[in-house]
XYZ file of C-alpha atoms in Angstrom:
660
model
C 69.668 46.129 74.914
C 72.052 48.846 73.667
C 70.465 51.736 71.678
C 72.307 54.028 69.368
C 70.986 57.132 67.707
C 69.261 56.332 64.392
C 69.901 52.706 64.583
C 68.089 49.882 66.309
C 70.465 47.776 68.485
C 67.935 44.895 68.914
C 69.486 41.623 68.520
C 67.768 39.689 65.575
C 65.705 36.771 66.682
C 67.262 33.463 65.803
C 65.117 31.291 63.443
C 63.788 28.054 64.816
C 63.495 26.466 61.401
C 65.735 23.551 60.793
C 68.950 24.391 59.130
C 69.003 24.128 55.264
C 65.235 25.122 54.868
C 64.209 28.475 53.463
C 60.972 29.823 54.773
C 58.698 31.112 51.852
C 55.441 33.062 52.415
C 52.604 31.870 50.160
C 50.513 34.690 48.809
C 48.175 33.046 46.233
C 45.841 33.563 44.465
C 45.377 37.188 45.579
C 48.352 39.008 46.828
C 47.905 41.018 50.030
C 44.517 39.383 50.806
C 43.745 37.079 53.660
C 40.932 34.736 54.545
C 38.347 33.675 51.987
C 38.889 36.954 50.079
C 42.292 35.640 48.788
C 40.462 32.961 46.796
C 38.156 35.248 44.955
C 39.565 36.114 41.471
C 40.123 39.674 40.630
C 38.616 41.343 37.486
C 42.011 41.240 35.809
C 42.245 37.481 36.474
C 38.646 36.963 35.108
C 39.449 39.065 32.081
C 42.667 37.102 31.425
C 40.789 33.806 31.774
C 38.053 34.919 29.368
C 40.652 36.187 26.843
C 42.651 33.004 27.168
C 39.612 30.798 26.594
C 38.481 32.861 23.622
C 41.869 32.602 22.141
C 41.883 28.876 22.593
C 38.355 28.433 21.198
C 39.113 30.771 18.312
C 42.364 28.956 17.568
C 40.616 25.602 17.737
C 37.805 26.870 15.458
C 40.300 28.351 13.052
C 42.244 25.096 12.952
C 39.003 23.031 12.341
C 37.911 25.551 9.695
C 41.330 25.457 7.936
C 41.497 21.707 7.928
C 37.932 21.020 7.043
C 37.185 20.360 3.403
C 33.744 19.918 1.858
C 33.455 16.055 1.473
C 31.453 14.083 -0.998
C 27.824 13.619 -0.010
C 27.361 10.545 2.142
C 25.782 7.478 0.550
C 22.480 7.831 2.367
C 22.035 11.430 1.225
C 22.644 10.257 -2.396
C 20.401 7.237 -2.216
C 17.104 7.630 -4.071
C 14.181 5.359 -4.750
C 13.549 3.844 -8.218
C 10.280 5.396 -9.318
C 7.883 3.756 -11.899
C 5.391 5.869 -13.781
C 2.131 5.085 -15.591
C 2.062 5.676 -19.312
C 0.595 9.108 -18.808
C 3.472 10.151 -16.612
C 1.836 10.070 -13.189
C 3.650 8.136 -10.471
C 2.760 4.438 -10.130
C 5.053 3.279 -7.359
C 8.297 4.105 -5.647
C 10.634 1.222 -4.686
C 13.846 1.227 -2.686
C 15.332 1.435 0.822
C 15.143 5.250 0.681
C 11.989 6.929 -0.611
C 13.498 9.942 -2.277
C 13.203 11.429 -5.662
C 15.368 14.505 -6.159
C 13.878 17.391 -8.169
C 15.373 20.732 -9.304
C 14.347 23.857 -7.413
C 12.481 25.022 -10.552
C 9.959 22.206 -10.031
C 9.367 23.151 -6.366
C 6.618 25.825 -5.987
C 7.723 29.169 -4.714
C 5.050 28.850 -2.058
C 6.717 25.717 -0.677
C 10.205 27.405 -0.777
C 8.793 30.383 1.174
C 7.038 28.187 3.627
C 10.258 26.188 4.480
C 12.170 29.463 4.928
C 9.427 30.935 7.176
C 9.205 27.797 9.300
C 12.853 26.975 9.589
C 15.175 30.005 8.990
C 13.689 33.448 8.313
C 17.132 34.910 7.675
C 18.192 32.234 5.265
C 18.620 34.468 2.242
C 21.089 36.811 3.966
C 22.844 34.802 6.735
C 26.418 33.542 6.438
C 25.288 29.870 6.915
C 24.871 30.092 10.747
C 22.856 32.062 13.294
C 24.494 33.824 16.261
C 21.354 33.549 18.236
C 21.040 29.842 17.510
C 24.733 29.302 18.495
C 24.071 31.196 21.790
C 21.160 28.924 22.562
C 23.256 25.894 21.798
C 26.074 27.165 24.042
C 23.730 27.822 26.960
C 22.380 24.258 26.721
C 25.958 22.979 26.924
C 26.739 25.020 29.990
C 23.581 23.836 31.603
C 24.458 20.207 30.844
C 21.369 19.788 28.776
C 20.996 17.892 25.420
C 22.777 19.692 22.673
C 20.271 22.032 21.056
C 19.883 22.528 17.380
C 19.509 26.226 16.539
C 20.559 25.248 13.028
C 20.031 27.270 9.915
C 18.757 25.704 6.706
C 22.453 25.602 5.506
C 23.502 23.743 8.645
C 20.584 21.257 8.388
C 21.499 20.627 4.750
C 25.169 19.972 5.813
C 23.980 17.584 8.528
C 21.711 15.696 6.107
C 24.210 15.500 3.218
C 27.714 15.435 4.635
C 27.642 14.358 8.243
C 25.840 11.998 10.637
C 22.812 12.726 12.825
C 24.756 12.309 16.024
C 24.460 15.149 18.641
C 27.990 15.882 19.795
C 29.963 19.117 20.173
C 32.600 17.950 17.665
C 29.917 17.228 15.022
C 28.294 20.641 15.743
C 31.552 22.445 15.272
C 32.342 20.635 11.995
C 28.752 21.309 10.908
C 29.254 25.022 11.567
C 32.528 25.182 9.592
C 31.080 23.265 6.616
C 28.079 25.476 6.629
C 30.285 28.685 6.402
C 32.321 27.163 3.617
C 29.299 25.932 1.712
C 27.704 29.368 1.877
C 30.828 30.694 0.200
C 30.912 28.080 -2.602
C 27.176 27.445 -3.364
C 24.376 29.877 -4.036
C 21.380 29.998 -1.740
C 19.157 28.390 -4.368
C 21.551 25.446 -4.566
C 21.563 25.027 -0.750
C 17.709 25.346 -0.624
C 17.305 22.732 -3.403
C 19.654 20.361 -1.632
C 17.934 20.878 1.742
C 14.451 20.326 0.404
C 15.569 17.159 -1.430
C 17.253 15.573 1.653
C 14.996 16.506 4.517
C 12.813 13.926 6.220
C 9.009 14.594 6.220
C 7.719 11.381 7.945
C 5.847 8.569 6.267
C 9.188 7.211 5.152
C 9.538 10.082 2.720
C 12.783 11.984 2.128
C 12.567 15.166 0.114
C 9.587 17.199 -1.031
C 8.694 15.044 -4.086
C 8.306 11.866 -1.990
C 6.519 13.900 0.740
C 4.040 15.308 -1.845
C 3.226 11.862 -2.944
C 3.005 10.407 0.576
C 0.661 13.081 1.935
C -1.269 14.248 -1.094
C -0.688 11.642 -3.870
C 0.506 14.295 -6.284
C 3.618 15.722 -7.932
C 5.262 18.508 -5.919
C 4.588 20.899 -8.751
C 0.951 20.673 -8.056
C 1.071 21.766 -4.483
C -0.734 25.037 -3.517
C 0.304 27.318 -0.663
C -1.886 25.673 1.926
C -0.535 22.141 1.349
C 2.976 23.603 1.008
C 2.598 25.100 4.505
C 1.725 21.661 5.929
C 4.728 20.052 4.401
C 6.883 22.819 5.798
C 5.375 22.244 9.180
C 6.416 18.528 8.977
C 10.153 19.580 8.731
C 10.009 20.119 12.470
C 9.237 16.446 13.054
C 7.245 14.301 10.690
C 6.185 11.834 13.404
C 4.855 14.550 15.711
C 3.021 16.617 13.076
C 1.461 13.915 10.889
C -2.333 14.387 11.428
C -3.034 10.723 10.729
C -1.184 9.635 13.943
C -3.680 10.676 16.521
C -5.675 13.601 17.810
C -2.687 15.242 19.561
C -0.737 15.093 16.348
C -3.592 16.690 14.464
C -3.770 19.617 16.941
C -0.034 20.218 16.613
C -0.148 19.956 12.913
C -3.017 22.424 12.604
C -1.341 24.921 14.953
C 2.041 24.580 13.136
C 0.293 24.984 9.745
C -1.398 28.191 10.834
C 1.926 29.418 12.123
C 3.770 28.815 8.873
C 1.143 30.727 6.927
C 1.069 33.606 9.445
C 4.812 33.781 9.549
C 4.968 34.258 5.778
C 2.732 37.236 6.157
C 5.052 38.619 8.899
C 7.987 38.263 6.610
C 6.312 39.695 3.568
C 6.344 36.402 1.673
C 2.514 36.367 1.462
C -0.052 39.063 1.538
C -2.933 39.072 4.031
C -5.419 38.591 1.259
C -3.662 35.482 0.047
C -3.443 34.258 3.636
C -7.180 34.709 4.043
C -7.773 32.305 1.193
C -6.377 29.357 3.224
C -8.612 28.940 6.279
C -9.375 25.279 5.772
C -6.811 22.717 7.009
C -5.567 20.718 3.883
C -6.293 17.190 5.118
C -3.673 14.745 3.797
C -4.625 11.364 2.570
C -4.559 8.358 4.939
C -1.301 6.589 5.516
C -0.686 3.633 3.202
C 0.756 0.197 3.946
C 4.553 0.173 3.939
C 4.760 -1.950 0.739
C 3.797 -0.140 -2.404
C 3.993 -3.445 -4.356
C 0.752 -4.832 -3.176
C -2.064 -5.653 -5.592
C -1.032 -5.555 -9.272
C 1.787 -2.999 -8.682
C 4.350 -5.736 -7.943
C 3.518 -7.613 -11.131
C 3.776 -4.482 -13.182
C 7.224 -3.569 -11.698
C 8.366 -7.128 -12.289
C 7.431 -6.918 -16.033
C 9.107 -3.494 -16.348
C 12.294 -4.823 -14.690
C 12.407 -7.762 -17.115
C 12.057 -5.391 -20.021
C 14.823 -3.191 -18.741
C 17.075 -6.164 -18.308
C 16.340 -7.586 -21.820
C 16.490 -4.211 -23.696
C 18.936 -2.023 -21.672
C 20.963 -4.666 -19.790
C 19.891 -3.248 -16.464
C 20.613 -5.847 -13.712
C 18.541 -6.298 -10.580
C 21.632 -5.129 -8.543
C 21.813 -1.810 -10.522
C 18.024 -1.324 -9.968
C 18.467 -2.008 -6.308
C 20.835 1.031 -5.977
C 17.969 3.323 -6.813
C 17.895 6.575 -8.703
C 16.042 5.405 -11.807
C 12.803 7.039 -13.070
C 11.039 4.492 -15.303
C 8.101 5.396 -17.452
C 6.127 2.294 -18.367
C 3.532 1.639 -21.082
C 0.888 0.598 -18.551
C -2.436 2.275 -18.797
C -3.836 2.859 -15.273
C -7.452 2.497 -16.338
C -6.877 -0.594 -18.429
C -5.000 -2.319 -15.586
C -7.901 -1.488 -13.203
C -10.506 -2.746 -15.696
C -8.686 -6.009 -16.244
C -8.340 -6.463 -12.478
C -12.010 -5.840 -12.021
C -13.013 -8.180 -14.777
C -11.004 -11.066 -13.273
C -12.305 -10.479 -9.772
C -15.955 -10.199 -10.869
C -15.779 -13.356 -12.978
C -13.960 -15.239 -10.254
C -16.513 -14.247 -7.588
C -19.436 -15.261 -9.779
C -17.829 -18.557 -10.724
C -17.230 -19.882 -7.267
C -19.916 -22.430 -6.185
C -20.731 -22.661 -2.438
C -20.097 -26.457 -2.376
C -16.627 -26.275 -3.903
C -14.943 -23.153 -2.543
C -11.919 -25.123 -1.326
C -11.169 -26.358 -4.810
C -11.836 -22.855 -6.310
C -9.258 -21.412 -4.086
C -6.606 -23.132 -6.320
C -7.966 -21.558 -9.469
C -5.778 -18.839 -10.902
C -6.031 -16.250 -13.524
C -3.474 -14.559 -15.724
C -3.992 -12.015 -18.469
C -2.263 -9.458 -20.627
C -3.284 -6.887 -23.232
C -0.937 -5.302 -25.791
C -1.569 -2.490 -28.276
C -1.668 -4.075 -31.783
C -0.036 -0.980 -33.324
C 3.366 -1.318 -31.704
C 3.380 -4.129 -29.065
C 3.154 -1.878 -26.000
C 1.838 -3.824 -22.989
C -1.058 -1.785 -21.691
C -2.406 -4.040 -18.957
C -1.751 -7.311 -17.234
C -3.211 -9.386 -14.388
C -0.537 -11.335 -12.513
C -2.565 -12.669 -9.624
C -4.559 -11.508 -6.541
C -1.653 -9.726 -4.791
C 2.067 -9.530 -5.642
C 2.938 -9.546 -1.950
C 1.190 -12.914 -1.365
C 1.208 -14.689 -4.837
C 4.686 -13.833 -5.964
C 4.889 -15.365 -9.530
C 3.102 -13.357 -12.163
C 0.449 -15.449 -13.926
C 0.656 -12.990 -16.849
C 4.203 -13.980 -17.474
C 4.076 -17.666 -16.388
C 5.827 -20.246 -18.513
C 4.256 -23.398 -17.264
C 0.620 -23.367 -18.486
C -0.048 -25.359 -21.716
C -1.794 -23.246 -24.335
C -3.890 -26.013 -25.902
C -6.024 -25.221 -28.981
C -5.135 -21.529 -28.755
C -1.931 -22.694 -30.499
C -3.723 -23.918 -33.628
C -3.532 -20.645 -35.580
C 0.316 -21.136 -35.640
C -0.216 -24.571 -37.129
C -2.565 -23.141 -39.746
C -0.069 -20.316 -40.505
C 2.761 -22.770 -41.011
C 0.566 -24.795 -43.347
C -0.408 -21.748 -45.344
C 3.137 -20.513 -45.475
C 4.908 -23.723 -46.239
C 2.206 -26.183 -47.546
C 0.492 -23.803 -50.046
C -3.161 -23.091 -50.129
C -3.738 -26.130 -52.278
C -0.705 -28.133 -51.152
C -0.565 -31.670 -49.972
C -0.550 -30.694 -46.282
C -3.961 -29.005 -46.608
C -5.339 -31.714 -48.775
C -4.257 -34.373 -46.307
C -5.821 -32.524 -43.342
C -9.030 -31.864 -45.402
C -9.681 -35.572 -45.919
C -13.004 -36.505 -44.343
C -13.778 -32.874 -43.306
C -15.864 -31.471 -46.204
C -18.550 -34.111 -45.922
C -19.136 -33.531 -42.219
C -18.133 -29.813 -41.874
C -20.873 -27.435 -40.756
C -21.370 -24.126 -42.654
C -19.584 -21.035 -41.341
C -21.380 -19.632 -38.371
C -23.994 -16.930 -39.012
C -22.715 -13.456 -38.724
C -19.254 -14.318 -39.872
C -19.039 -10.985 -41.656
C -18.963 -12.323 -45.196
C -15.726 -14.153 -44.619
C -16.794 -16.947 -46.906
C -16.652 -14.743 -49.943
C -12.791 -14.454 -49.442
C -12.083 -18.144 -49.098
C -9.118 -19.085 -51.201
C -9.874 -22.746 -51.586
C -12.065 -25.621 -50.292
C -9.052 -26.772 -48.248
C -8.756 -23.546 -46.238
C -12.513 -23.452 -45.781
C -12.371 -26.864 -44.302
C -9.600 -25.960 -41.883
C -11.435 -22.800 -40.851
C -14.413 -24.934 -39.943
C -12.134 -27.406 -38.114
C -10.736 -24.474 -36.121
C -14.225 -23.380 -35.100
C -15.301 -26.944 -34.220
C -12.082 -27.672 -32.275
C -11.283 -30.674 -34.459
C -8.139 -32.160 -32.849
C -7.587 -34.945 -35.490
C -7.516 -32.441 -38.311
C -4.819 -30.242 -36.699
C -2.824 -33.244 -35.517
C -2.593 -34.486 -39.153
C -1.891 -31.010 -40.329
C 0.903 -30.548 -37.819
C 2.430 -33.847 -38.729
C 2.283 -33.060 -42.466
C 3.751 -29.561 -42.161
C 6.249 -30.821 -39.549
C 6.546 -29.836 -35.914
C 9.829 -28.030 -36.573
C 8.205 -25.910 -39.215
C 5.256 -25.165 -36.889
C 7.670 -24.250 -34.140
C 9.613 -21.890 -36.481
C 6.412 -20.167 -37.459
C 5.273 -19.732 -33.796
C 8.658 -18.267 -32.803
C 8.615 -15.934 -35.852
C 5.097 -14.732 -34.738
C 6.433 -13.814 -31.228
C 6.548 -16.844 -28.972
C 9.809 -17.483 -27.126
C 11.928 -20.536 -28.062
C 12.219 -21.713 -24.395
C 8.492 -21.943 -24.165
C 8.222 -24.378 -26.997
C 7.467 -28.011 -26.151
C 9.326 -30.940 -27.684
C 8.431 -31.342 -31.403
C 6.630 -34.591 -31.002
C 3.255 -35.759 -32.604
C 1.244 -33.856 -29.981
C 3.122 -30.620 -30.563
C 0.354 -29.134 -32.834
C -2.181 -29.610 -30.129
C -0.656 -26.997 -27.868
C 1.629 -28.652 -25.444
C 3.912 -25.543 -25.461
C 3.679 -23.141 -22.491
C 3.954 -19.478 -23.672
C 2.986 -16.619 -21.331
C -0.154 -14.546 -21.726
C 2.015 -11.529 -22.586
C 3.573 -13.474 -25.538
C 0.315 -14.966 -26.741
C -1.299 -11.504 -26.880
C 1.755 -10.212 -28.754
C 1.861 -13.107 -31.227
C -1.818 -12.724 -32.074
C -1.141 -9.028 -32.646
C 1.191 -10.197 -35.361
C -1.871 -11.627 -37.132
C -3.721 -8.331 -36.567
C -0.947 -6.327 -38.211
C -0.942 -8.409 -41.400
C 2.019 -10.477 -40.341
C 4.307 -7.713 -39.029
C 5.792 -8.739 -35.651
C 6.778 -6.220 -32.910
C 8.247 -7.568 -29.678
C 6.023 -6.634 -26.645
C 7.592 -4.012 -24.388
C 6.683 -2.535 -21.024
C 9.031 0.465 -20.686
C 8.676 3.575 -22.742
C 11.781 5.427 -21.364
C 14.057 5.528 -18.303
C 16.622 7.893 -16.819
C 19.234 7.505 -14.095
C 19.740 10.644 -12.109
C 18.461 12.610 -15.031
C 20.472 10.886 -17.693
C 18.401 8.917 -20.292
C 19.142 5.208 -20.624
C 20.145 3.890 -24.032
C 18.544 0.899 -25.604
C 14.887 1.765 -24.869
C 13.882 3.044 -28.257
C 10.516 1.689 -29.428
C 11.075 -1.817 -30.810
C 11.016 -2.043 -34.650
C 8.797 -4.429 -36.584
C 9.601 -7.006 -39.201
C 7.545 -9.107 -41.477
C 7.156 -12.442 -39.770
C 4.541 -14.085 -42.005
C 3.103 -13.283 -45.355
C 0.334 -10.592 -45.350
C -2.038 -12.866 -47.251
C -1.370 -15.657 -44.576
C -2.209 -13.208 -41.803
C -5.471 -12.100 -43.489
C -6.563 -15.662 -43.911
C -5.843 -16.330 -40.246
C -7.835 -13.300 -39.173
C -10.816 -14.551 -41.251
C -10.487 -17.941 -39.631
C -10.270 -16.499 -36.181
C -13.260 -14.242 -36.745
C -15.287 -17.399 -37.412
C -14.102 -18.693 -33.996
C -15.018 -15.403 -32.287
C -18.554 -15.401 -33.818
C -18.953 -18.965 -32.584
C -17.725 -18.217 -29.036
C -18.729 -14.593 -28.221
C -22.281 -13.546 -27.504
C -23.928 -11.292 -30.056
C -24.179 -8.298 -27.694
C -20.401 -8.343 -27.059
C -19.735 -8.674 -30.850
C -21.919 -5.640 -31.604
C -20.035 -3.586 -28.915
C -16.543 -4.602 -30.063
C -16.881 -4.561 -33.862
C -14.691 -6.879 -35.955
C -12.678 -9.238 -33.673
C -10.705 -12.363 -34.100
C -10.093 -14.976 -31.457
C -8.622 -18.337 -30.709
C -9.471 -20.544 -27.675
C -9.097 -23.824 -25.929
C -11.673 -26.460 -26.702
C -13.577 -28.986 -24.614
C -11.565 -31.758 -26.289
C -8.221 -30.373 -24.981
C -6.628 -32.644 -22.498
C -4.791 -29.898 -20.693
C -5.326 -28.425 -17.134
C -5.861 -24.895 -18.370
C -8.260 -22.712 -20.404
C -7.286 -19.961 -22.841
C -8.997 -17.224 -24.805
C -6.950 -14.948 -27.030
C -8.485 -12.310 -29.249
C -7.813 -9.023 -30.990
C -9.724 -6.133 -32.478
C -8.493 -2.898 -34.104
C -6.574 -1.674 -31.084
C -5.902 -4.386 -28.563
C -4.834 -7.993 -28.538
C -5.686 -9.666 -25.201
C -4.865 -13.097 -23.796
C -6.527 -14.632 -20.753
C -5.636 -18.004 -19.045
C -7.260 -19.877 -16.294
C -5.650 -22.888 -14.513
C -5.594 -24.689 -11.157
C -2.336 -25.249 -9.372
C -1.726 -27.784 -6.574
C -1.554 -26.025 -3.152
C 1.674 -27.776 -2.305
C 3.268 -26.555 -5.550
C 3.199 -29.966 -7.144
C 2.094 -28.816 -10.541
C -1.248 -28.154 -12.302
C -4.616 -29.769 -11.636
C -7.451 -30.359 -13.956
C -9.724 -27.279 -14.181
C -12.846 -29.614 -14.668
C -11.955 -32.519 -12.506
C -14.988 -34.920 -12.476
C -17.183 -34.625 -9.406
C -15.612 -31.334 -8.267
C -17.919 -28.794 -9.929
C -19.526 -27.473 -13.085
C -17.787 -28.751 -16.258
C -16.653 -26.460 -19.056
C -14.843 -23.854 -16.910
C -11.760 -24.144 -19.144
C -13.847 -22.804 -22.011
C -16.103 -20.250 -20.325
C -14.014 -18.488 -17.616
C -11.290 -17.065 -19.911
C -13.921 -15.939 -22.401
C -15.915 -14.200 -19.707
C -12.882 -12.365 -18.474
C -11.807 -11.416 -21.955
C -15.307 -10.212 -22.894
C -15.716 -8.119 -19.734
C -12.341 -6.424 -20.246
C -12.733 -5.791 -23.923
C -16.091 -4.305 -23.632
C -14.870 -1.591 -21.309
C -13.689 1.852 -22.270
C -10.643 1.493 -24.405
C -7.473 3.405 -23.577
C -6.073 6.071 -25.862
C -3.521 5.112 -28.431
C -1.001 7.634 -27.419
C -0.142 6.396 -23.926
C 3.577 6.456 -24.144
């Protein structure tokens, strides 16, 4: 080796790498480090990674926020039940796939608003629509691989209920956050709170505070006190876990959560300690009810209201099925209950031990209308609308028998004249055999217009079929039919105008019979029966539901003569004690000589006109059976059972006249 001053003379070592390949030294990821240390990131690398991730997330969030628009509410959030109310405005039943009735925030007590805020989102009034702490909890759960946590504000929950789905995904959560921020900038806190309380689920198939108030306490939301409000707010966490009716564990959770909501309001300054001390007893909710609200008489009442809506407002079943209607009916809760009780008591007393199988086929139908204006106050459609579907109060297949005779007499008085040939022909053979007017007829005899009308009044009391057959033939079946329709019976319920037409082969419903007799009570002025006083759709009143007008159907003097005749019938049929309790009444009925498989009693006083029918139907749906079939039980049920139901109902406390 040759050395020179200042310069190495070592000969360079020749590379052993194959020709054409360049040797490159890898120094990654940490330069100048060796061993495991080279794979540990530096703080600069960590900071760069964090900044890069933050920029990516921020950019993604910004893009999602910029491209997110507030959509229309989803169909489920808009769906509401159709709610039916009694005449006094209290809720009768809620019908529909979604049990929700939206109410304005002004109808929601401040105590319930405060309870919801205390339970779910204490910073609701000041937050921007989301909670940083809640987002942090959700992020930690994602990092841990756990189920995506809520941490949602009231605004976020409202967004989820109204605009999004209930799925738990990161994408849905991000969109929820963006919508919550945008919604907070376009709607007031009161608007958001109103929407939240109207869309939240409270258990018991109730969506929104109004449905929840009815489900748990059977009252309007406006009537809730702070204690009951606190329990409803507790249910927002999970209705199925905090419903006290679902077991002891649920009850313990509900009581603890209820106390927490009240105490939390004190902490937040939403309730004083003195107010809190007043609520130490747990507000026990009422028991859970069966899923169907149409059991008992409710289904028949709803059916009658729906038919009235279709006839007067053109509202189809499809439209009603979409929900959102609030319908105030004319039904008086006390009158409906009294009529149900009258039927059930009479039915129970009438059943003989040796013929219970046959008695199971006996059915009752009844309706009562207000004579003043035709409002239907009560009806009895059958034992249970969820088991016996067709309403016996609105049936069109039960012959009316001798209860139809007043229409024959009205036609004769209107078109034959009080001394005309029709009356004279019917009178033949009657005066010699007619019995005097029944005792206690109220002096009706002093007002008799002629011997002919006196004879027919006596024939009506006695149930003389031949007299009314001749009278109907002389006046003419078509004229009788015209008079019956003018009084309020429906054309499609009229039988063929043959020689037996005057004997009651037509099949009007109990509702229509009660309304037609009310025409006699109003001195011949007819008003169509109606079951709906008013209705709204999402707050907008429906047209066409004005109170029906009246018109003169028969002459006043004809109606007065009919009332006198029917009072004779009532005196003959009704016991003296009932007559004394009811005052002046007038009534028509089926007679023992009627060859029809049904019994009727229809009568009216100063306020109500009520019709009751009793009949037997074949179990296989093959038609009607005789009520008093020989060898099957006590005869005369067709005459006595309708009268007993009618008397029991009419003797009860009368409803007020201002029910609608």
